[in-house]
Each structure stands twice: as C-alpha cells, then as structure tokens.
PDB file of C-alpha atoms and ligand atoms in Angstrom:
ATOM      1  CA  MET S   1     -15.369  15.258 -21.601  1.00 70.00           C
ATOM      2  CA  GLU S   2     -12.159  15.046 -19.631  1.00 92.00           C
ATOM      3  CA  LEU S   3     -11.591  11.791 -17.664  1.00 93.00           C
ATOM      4  CA  MET S   4     -11.918  13.137 -14.110  1.00 94.00           C
ATOM      5  CA  GLU S   5     -14.999  15.042 -15.207  1.00 95.00           C
ATOM      6  CA  ALA S   6     -16.567  11.825 -16.548  1.00 94.00           C
ATOM      7  CA  ILE S   7     -15.659   9.995 -13.328  1.00 96.00           C
ATOM      8  CA  ARG S   8     -17.396  12.714 -11.320  1.00 95.00           C
ATOM      9  CA  ALA S   9     -20.372  13.045 -13.677  1.00 95.00           C
ATOM     10  CA  ARG S  10     -21.203   9.324 -13.980  1.00 98.00           C
ATOM     11  CA  ARG S  11     -24.287   8.153 -12.097  1.00 98.00           C
ATOM     12  CA  SER S  12     -26.285   4.961 -12.138  1.00 98.00           C
ATOM     13  CA  ILE S  13     -29.187   5.814 -14.450  1.00 98.00           C
ATOM     14  CA  ARG S  14     -32.498   4.044 -14.030  1.00 98.00           C
ATOM     15  CA  ARG S  15     -34.740   6.114 -16.326  1.00 98.00           C
ATOM     16  CA  PHE S  16     -34.032   6.462 -20.023  1.00 98.00           C
ATOM     17  CA  LEU S  17     -35.384   8.504 -22.918  1.00 98.00           C
ATOM     18  CA  GLU S  18     -37.041   6.540 -25.712  1.00 96.00           C
ATOM     19  CA  LYS S  19     -34.456   7.996 -28.088  1.00 98.00           C
ATOM     20  CA  PRO S  20     -32.352   5.237 -29.710  1.00 98.00           C
ATOM     21  CA  VAL S  21     -28.592   5.279 -29.217  1.00 98.00           C
ATOM     22  CA  GLU S  22     -26.659   5.878 -32.435  1.00 98.00           C
ATOM     23  CA  GLU S  23     -24.726   2.786 -33.555  1.00 98.00           C
ATOM     24  CA  GLU S  24     -21.448   4.731 -33.679  1.00 98.00           C
ATOM     25  CA  LYS S  25     -21.906   5.705 -30.030  1.00 98.00           C
ATOM     26  CA  ILE S  26     -22.622   2.094 -29.044  1.00 98.00           C
ATOM     27  CA  LEU S  27     -19.459   1.046 -30.879  1.00 98.00           C
ATOM     28  CA  ALA S  28     -17.444   3.856 -29.255  1.00 98.00           C
ATOM     29  CA  VAL S  29     -18.565   2.641 -25.830  1.00 98.00           C
ATOM     30  CA  LEU S  30     -17.619  -0.946 -26.709  1.00 98.00           C
ATOM     31  CA  ASP S  31     -14.281   0.228 -28.085  1.00 98.00           C
ATOM     32  CA  SER S  32     -13.396   1.738 -24.714  1.00 98.00           C
ATOM     33  CA  GLY S  33     -13.938  -1.740 -23.244  1.00 98.00           C
ATOM     34  CA  ARG S  34     -11.880  -3.325 -25.990  1.00 98.00           C
ATOM     35  CA  LEU S  35      -8.928  -1.137 -24.980  1.00 98.00           C
ATOM     36  CA  ALA S  36      -9.088  -2.161 -21.313  1.00 98.00           C
ATOM     37  CA  PRO S  37      -6.289  -4.190 -19.754  1.00 98.00           C
ATOM     38  CA  SER S  38      -6.809  -7.886 -19.077  1.00 98.00           C
ATOM     39  CA  ALA S  39      -4.818 -10.647 -17.393  1.00 97.00           C
ATOM     40  CA  ARG S  40      -2.100 -11.880 -19.780  1.00 96.00           C
ATOM     41  CA  ASN S  41      -3.853  -9.653 -22.336  1.00 97.00           C
ATOM     42  CA  MET S  42      -6.139 -12.595 -23.072  1.00 97.00           C
ATOM     43  CA  GLN S  43      -9.231 -10.410 -23.648  1.00 98.00           C
ATOM     44  CA  ASP S  44     -11.430 -13.385 -22.822  1.00 95.00           C
ATOM     45  CA  TRP S  45     -14.658 -11.445 -23.020  1.00 98.00           C
ATOM     46  CA  ARG S  46     -17.650 -11.020 -25.265  1.00 98.00           C
ATOM     47  CA  PHE S  47     -20.228  -8.241 -25.096  1.00 98.00           C
ATOM     48  CA  ILE S  48     -23.702  -9.023 -26.391  1.00 98.00           C
ATOM     49  CA  VAL S  49     -25.514  -5.856 -27.475  1.00 98.00           C
ATOM     50  CA  VAL S  50     -29.266  -6.278 -27.175  1.00 98.00           C
ATOM     51  CA  ARG S  51     -31.564  -3.757 -28.865  1.00 98.00           C
ATOM     52  CA  ASP S  52     -34.545  -6.035 -29.496  1.00 98.00           C
ATOM     53  CA  GLN S  53     -37.437  -4.909 -27.278  1.00 98.00           C
ATOM     54  CA  ALA S  54     -38.765  -8.416 -26.572  1.00 98.00           C
ATOM     55  CA  THR S  55     -35.324  -9.669 -25.540  1.00 98.00           C
ATOM     56  CA  ARG S  56     -34.777  -6.627 -23.299  1.00 98.00           C
ATOM     57  CA  GLN S  57     -38.103  -7.341 -21.651  1.00 98.00           C
ATOM     58  CA  LYS S  58     -37.068 -10.948 -20.961  1.00 98.00           C
ATOM     59  CA  LEU S  59     -33.758  -9.727 -19.522  1.00 98.00           C
ATOM     60  CA  ALA S  60     -35.633  -7.308 -17.245  1.00 98.00           C
ATOM     61  CA  VAL S  61     -37.620 -10.238 -15.875  1.00 98.00           C
ATOM     62  CA  ALA S  62     -34.384 -12.224 -15.390  1.00 98.00           C
ATOM     63  CA  ALA S  63     -33.087  -9.149 -13.537  1.00 98.00           C
ATOM     64  CA  LYS S  64     -35.736  -9.617 -10.868  1.00 98.00           C
ATOM     65  CA  ASP S  65     -38.208  -7.482 -12.802  1.00 98.00           C
ATOM     66  CA  GLN S  66     -36.065  -4.335 -12.796  1.00 98.00           C
ATOM     67  CA  GLN S  67     -38.172  -2.754 -15.536  1.00 98.00           C
ATOM     68  CA  PHE S  68     -35.725   0.022 -16.357  1.00 98.00           C
ATOM     69  CA  VAL S  69     -33.562  -2.699 -17.914  1.00 98.00           C
ATOM     70  CA  ALA S  70     -36.253  -3.112 -20.606  1.00 98.00           C
ATOM     71  CA  GLN S  71     -36.835   0.638 -20.822  1.00 98.00           C
ATOM     72  CA  ALA S  72     -33.234   1.295 -21.878  1.00 98.00           C
ATOM     73  CA  PRO S  73     -32.873   1.123 -25.672  1.00 98.00           C
ATOM     74  CA  VAL S  74     -29.730  -1.008 -25.339  1.00 98.00           C
ATOM     75  CA  VAL S  75     -28.695  -3.681 -22.856  1.00 99.00           C
ATOM     76  CA  ILE S  76     -25.155  -5.018 -22.898  1.00 98.00           C
ATOM     77  CA  ALA S  77     -24.585  -8.498 -21.472  1.00 98.00           C
ATOM     78  CA  ALA S  78     -20.932  -8.663 -20.457  1.00 98.00           C
ATOM     79  CA  CYS S  79     -19.562 -12.200 -20.639  1.00 98.00           C
ATOM     80  CA  GLY S  80     -16.312 -13.751 -19.425  1.00 98.00           C
ATOM     81  CA  THR S  81     -15.027 -16.701 -21.448  1.00 96.00           C
ATOM     82  CA  SER S  82     -12.042 -17.839 -19.345  1.00 94.00           C
ATOM     83  CA  ASN S  83     -11.865 -20.041 -16.248  1.00 92.00           C
ATOM     84  CA  TYR S  84      -8.280 -19.100 -15.387  1.00 95.00           C
ATOM     85  CA  ILE S  85      -7.517 -18.529 -11.709  1.00 97.00           C
ATOM     86  CA  MET S  86      -4.567 -16.254 -11.056  1.00 96.00           C
ATOM     87  CA  THR S  87      -1.821 -16.996  -8.489  1.00 97.00           C
ATOM     88  CA  CYS S  88      -3.551 -14.553  -6.154  1.00 97.00           C
ATOM     89  CA  GLY S  89      -6.627 -16.809  -6.188  1.00 97.00           C
ATOM     90  CA  GLN S  90      -8.867 -14.432  -8.121  1.00 97.00           C
ATOM     91  CA  PRO S  91     -10.627 -15.559 -11.309  1.00 96.00           C
ATOM     92  CA  THR S  92      -9.559 -13.423 -14.253  1.00 97.00           C
ATOM     93  CA  TYR S  93     -12.918 -13.429 -16.013  1.00 96.00           C
ATOM     94  CA  ALA S  94     -14.776 -11.349 -13.435  1.00 97.00           C
ATOM     95  CA  ILE S  95     -11.940  -8.876 -13.000  1.00 98.00           C
ATOM     96  CA  ASP S  96     -11.210  -8.465 -16.708  1.00 98.00           C
ATOM     97  CA  VAL S  97     -14.845  -7.994 -17.630  1.00 98.00           C
ATOM     98  CA  THR S  98     -15.354  -5.565 -14.757  1.00 98.00           C
ATOM     99  CA  ILE S  99     -12.439  -3.383 -15.841  1.00 98.00           C
ATOM    100  CA  ALA S 100     -13.753  -3.314 -19.413  1.00 98.00           C
ATOM    101  CA  LEU S 101     -17.242  -2.452 -18.192  1.00 98.00           C
ATOM    102  CA  ASP S 102     -15.943   0.349 -16.032  1.00 98.00           C
ATOM    103  CA  HIS S 103     -14.192   1.833 -19.067  1.00 98.00           C
ATOM    104  CA  MET S 104     -17.525   1.563 -20.835  1.00 98.00           C
ATOM    105  CA  THR S 105     -19.508   3.332 -18.098  1.00 98.00           C
ATOM    106  CA  LEU S 106     -17.065   6.242 -18.207  1.00 98.00           C
ATOM    107  CA  ALA S 107     -16.982   6.400 -22.006  1.00 97.00           C
ATOM    108  CA  ALA S 108     -20.791   6.378 -21.979  1.00 98.00           C
ATOM    109  CA  ALA S 109     -20.870   9.248 -19.473  1.00 97.00           C
ATOM    110  CA  SER S 110     -18.458  11.242 -21.620  1.00 96.00           C
ATOM    111  CA  LEU S 111     -20.821  10.755 -24.599  1.00 97.00           C
ATOM    112  CA  GLY S 112     -23.852  11.947 -22.627  1.00 97.00           C
ATOM    113  CA  LEU S 113     -25.160   8.396 -22.158  1.00 98.00           C
ATOM    114  CA  GLY S 114     -26.310   6.720 -18.972  1.00 98.00           C
ATOM    115  CA  THR S 115     -25.593   3.221 -17.684  1.00 98.00           C
ATOM    116  CA  CYS S 116     -26.391   1.169 -14.620  1.00 98.00           C
ATOM    117  CA  TRP S 117     -24.515  -1.903 -13.503  1.00 98.00           C
ATOM    118  CA  ILE S 118     -26.967  -4.785 -12.993  1.00 98.00           C
ATOM    119  CA  GLY S 119     -25.736  -7.520 -10.697  1.00 98.00           C
ATOM    120  CA  ALA S 120     -29.152  -8.611  -9.471  1.00 98.00           C
ATOM    121  CA  PHE S 121     -30.083 -11.020 -12.247  1.00 98.00           C
ATOM    122  CA  TYR S 122     -30.462 -14.766 -12.560  1.00 98.00           C
ATOM    123  CA  GLU S 123     -27.540 -15.803 -14.698  1.00 98.00           C
ATOM    124  CA  ASP S 124     -29.089 -19.108 -15.775  1.00 98.00           C
ATOM    125  CA  GLN S 125     -32.166 -17.300 -17.101  1.00 98.00           C
ATOM    126  CA  ALA S 126     -30.118 -14.621 -18.873  1.00 98.00           C
ATOM    127  CA  LYS S 127     -27.895 -17.272 -20.469  1.00 98.00           C
ATOM    128  CA  LYS S 128     -30.913 -19.121 -21.802  1.00 98.00           C
ATOM    129  CA  ILE S 129     -32.437 -15.903 -23.229  1.00 98.00           C
ATOM    130  CA  LEU S 130     -29.201 -14.971 -25.025  1.00 98.00           C
ATOM    131  CA  GLY S 131     -28.003 -18.459 -26.006  1.00 98.00           C
ATOM    132  CA  VAL S 132     -24.817 -18.132 -23.969  1.00 98.00           C
ATOM    133  CA  PRO S 133     -22.819 -21.417 -23.753  1.00 98.00           C
ATOM    134  CA  ASP S 134     -22.669 -23.289 -20.422  1.00 97.00           C
ATOM    135  CA  ASP S 135     -18.952 -22.630 -19.863  1.00 97.00           C
ATOM    136  CA  VAL S 136     -19.305 -18.841 -20.293  1.00 98.00           C
ATOM    137  CA  ARG S 137     -20.266 -16.538 -17.404  1.00 98.00           C
ATOM    138  CA  ILE S 138     -22.385 -13.419 -17.660  1.00 98.00           C
ATOM    139  CA  VAL S 139     -20.727 -11.019 -15.222  1.00 98.00           C
ATOM    140  CA  ALA S 140     -23.198  -8.158 -15.537  1.00 98.00           C
ATOM    141  CA  LEU S 141     -26.017  -6.665 -17.529  1.00 98.00           C
ATOM    142  CA  MET S 142     -25.693  -3.013 -18.425  1.00 98.00           C
ATOM    143  CA  PRO S 143     -28.571  -0.901 -19.702  1.00 98.00           C
ATOM    144  CA  LEU S 144     -27.384   1.958 -21.900  1.00 98.00           C
ATOM    145  CA  GLY S 145     -29.288   4.965 -23.183  1.00 98.00           C
ATOM    146  CA  TYR S 146     -29.895   8.679 -22.976  1.00 98.00           C
ATOM    147  CA  PRO S 147     -30.688   9.573 -19.347  1.00 98.00           C
ATOM    148  CA  ALA S 148     -34.185  10.759 -18.451  1.00 98.00           C
ATOM    149  CA  GLU S 149     -33.073  11.698 -14.948  1.00 98.00           C
ATOM    150  CA  GLU S 150     -30.224  13.597 -13.295  1.00 98.00           C
ATOM    151  CA  PRO S 151     -29.635  11.832  -9.975  1.00 98.00           C
ATOM    152  CA  LEU S 152     -27.706  13.586  -7.231  1.00 97.00           C
ATOM    153  CA  PRO S 153     -24.358  12.012  -6.338  1.00 97.00           C
ATOM    154  CA  ARG S 154     -24.707   9.036  -3.994  1.00 98.00           C
ATOM    155  CA  PRO S 155     -22.729   9.363  -0.752  1.00 98.00           C
ATOM    156  CA  ARG S 156     -19.187   8.043  -0.620  1.00 98.00           C
ATOM    157  CA  LYS S 157     -16.949   7.310   2.348  1.00 98.00           C
ATOM    158  CA  VAL S 158     -14.256   9.895   2.996  1.00 98.00           C
ATOM    159  CA  ILE S 159     -10.776   9.039   1.791  1.00 97.00           C
ATOM    160  CA  GLY S 160      -9.432   8.543   5.338  1.00 97.00           C
ATOM    161  CA  ASP S 161     -11.949   5.735   5.917  1.00 98.00           C
ATOM    162  CA  ILE S 162     -10.900   3.665   2.917  1.00 98.00           C
ATOM    163  CA  MET S 163      -7.108   3.956   2.823  1.00 98.00           C
ATOM    164  CA  ALA S 164      -4.008   3.434   4.909  1.00 97.00           C
ATOM    165  CA  TRP S 165      -0.420   4.380   4.318  1.00 98.00           C
ATOM    166  CA  GLU S 166       2.118   1.529   4.407  1.00 98.00           C
ATOM    167  CA  HIS S 167       0.174  -0.974   6.612  1.00 97.00           C
ATOM    168  CA  TRP S 168      -3.424  -2.215   7.072  1.00 97.00           C
TER     169      TRP S 168
HETATM  170  C1  LIG J   1     -21.520  -4.895  -8.803  1.00 86.27           C
HETATM  171  C2  LIG J   1     -22.690  -3.936  -8.836  1.00 86.27           C
HETATM  172  C3  LIG J   1     -23.983  -4.434  -8.907  1.00 86.27           C
HETATM  173  C4  LIG J   1     -25.084  -3.556  -8.986  1.00 86.27           C
HETATM  174  N1  LIG J   1     -26.333  -4.060  -9.195  1.00 86.27           N
HETATM  175  C5  LIG J   1     -27.384  -3.209  -9.341  1.00 86.27           C
HETATM  176  C6  LIG J   1     -28.682  -3.702  -9.655  1.00 86.27           C
HETATM  177  O1  LIG J   1     -28.915  -4.890  -9.843  1.00 86.27           O
HETATM  178  N2  LIG J   1     -29.681  -2.784  -9.776  1.00 86.27           N
HETATM  179  C7  LIG J   1     -29.484  -1.440  -9.622  1.00 86.27           C
HETATM  180  O2  LIG J   1     -30.455  -0.679  -9.746  1.00 86.27           O
HETATM  181  N3  LIG J   1     -28.257  -0.935  -9.339  1.00 86.27           N
HETATM  182  C8  LIG J   1     -27.207  -1.786  -9.199  1.00 86.27           C
HETATM  183  N4  LIG J   1     -25.943  -1.276  -8.972  1.00 86.27           N
HETATM  184  C9  LIG J   1     -25.737   0.186  -8.896  1.00 86.27           C
HETATM  185  C10 LIG J   1     -25.379   0.651  -7.475  1.00 86.27           C
HETATM  186  O3  LIG J   1     -26.543   0.646  -6.683  1.00 86.27           O
HETATM  187  C11 LIG J   1     -24.775   2.073  -7.581  1.00 86.27           C
HETATM  188  O4  LIG J   1     -23.579   2.007  -8.311  1.00 86.27           O
HETATM  189  C12 LIG J   1     -24.477   2.675  -6.208  1.00 86.27           C
HETATM  190  O5  LIG J   1     -25.675   2.872  -5.481  1.00 86.27           O
HETATM  191  C13 LIG J   1     -23.759   4.027  -6.313  1.00 86.27           C
HETATM  192  O6  LIG J   1     -24.511   4.926  -7.112  1.00 86.27           O
HETATM  193  P1  LIG J   1     -23.869   5.605  -8.409  1.00 86.27           P
HETATM  194  O7  LIG J   1     -23.511   4.510  -9.364  1.00 86.27           O
HETATM  195  O8  LIG J   1     -24.953   6.511  -8.972  1.00 86.27           O
HETATM  196  O9  LIG J   1     -22.674   6.379  -7.979  1.00 86.27           O
HETATM  197  C14 LIG J   1     -24.864  -2.151  -8.912  1.00 86.27           C
HETATM  198  C15 LIG J   1     -23.552  -1.647  -8.851  1.00 86.27           C
HETATM  199  C16 LIG J   1     -22.484  -2.527  -8.834  1.00 86.27           C
HETATM  200  C17 LIG J   1     -21.083  -1.956  -8.842  1.00 86.27           C
END
C-alpha cells in the first residue's frame, strides 16, 4: 500500500479477529519502527511484544479495563530508555518512541493490520506486569491484530484551523 493511502486508511481498531498475526508481519511492523529517526540517532527504545493471553489480560486491566487490549492477539509495549532533555525542553524518549510507533501504525495498516494507541493505562501496573526497570518509561501500549471492524474516519479539523503561514 502506498504511504498516503496507508495514512488515509489507518483507523484506531478496537475489535480484532482471533486470527494470530504471522511472526514475519510482527517483525515487519517492528522494523518500520526501527528505521524511524531519533534524537542524536540514539534509538533509546525497546518494544516488548506480548502474545501471551494471560499477560494481555493483565495489561487490559492496567489499561483501565479496556478489554479490546486483551482481545488483540498481540500487544506492543513501547518503552523509552533515555532521560535526555533536549535544548528545546522536550524529553527525547517520548518523542522518539512516538515517531517509531507512528511508523508502526502505518506499516501495520499497509499490511492489513489494525492498531490502537493506548495512552489510558497505569504505567506502574504495566511495568510490574512486564518486568520493566524503574528508570524506563512505557510511553504507550499498542494492540495489534487483524481488524474485525471497519470504522468510519473520525472527524478532523480543516487545514485552515490548524496552520498559519509565517506567524502564529
Ligand atoms: C496519545 C494517544 C492516546 C490514546 N489513547 C487511547 C486509549 O487509551 N484508548 C482508546 O481506545 N483510544 C486511544 N487513542 C485513540 C484515539 O482515540 C484516536 O486516535 C482518535 O479518536 C482518532 O481516531 P482514529 O485513530 O481512528 O483516526 C489514543 C490516541 C492517541 C494519539
């Protein structure tokens, strides 16, 4: 699938088929994250791929009982391992991991897979479930699987409302 087509086709998917995701497709999705840019090219990230049903169920509970997290055959926990703050004041870990994850959502869409960004989760609980060290942050959870729904596009602001030429 061509890039703009994947950008337009991607939706947040919250219902998944029981069909497992082929390992080569999981690795292709992760590879698109691996190729993402990162501050100083540090690549301070680690992606935990969870297929175990019991662990997915625990993560769903940590995600405020969003049960579709457990229903997806794969959940990726996207972790940032740096505490570097850039000159602009932004922490690199959240930005780097987010860019990589966005690559992954688009790669997944191009492979016919669905994803949903999960920000509503208790990080301390998720870290305990996955054995993530104290100094590492989990930026997001991302269920991945074959979609069992075809949601309509969610509304977006028009371009004139979100941009300006030359000045604020
Ligand atoms: C940072 C972030 C956090 C989100 N957290 C959740 C979440 O916890 N649960 C959920 O169902 N959707 C979550 N979403 C998905 C958004 O609701 C969704 O992207 C938005 O409604 C637009 O829909 P679309 O992705 O289908 O275009 C999150 C999205 C982002 C970018």
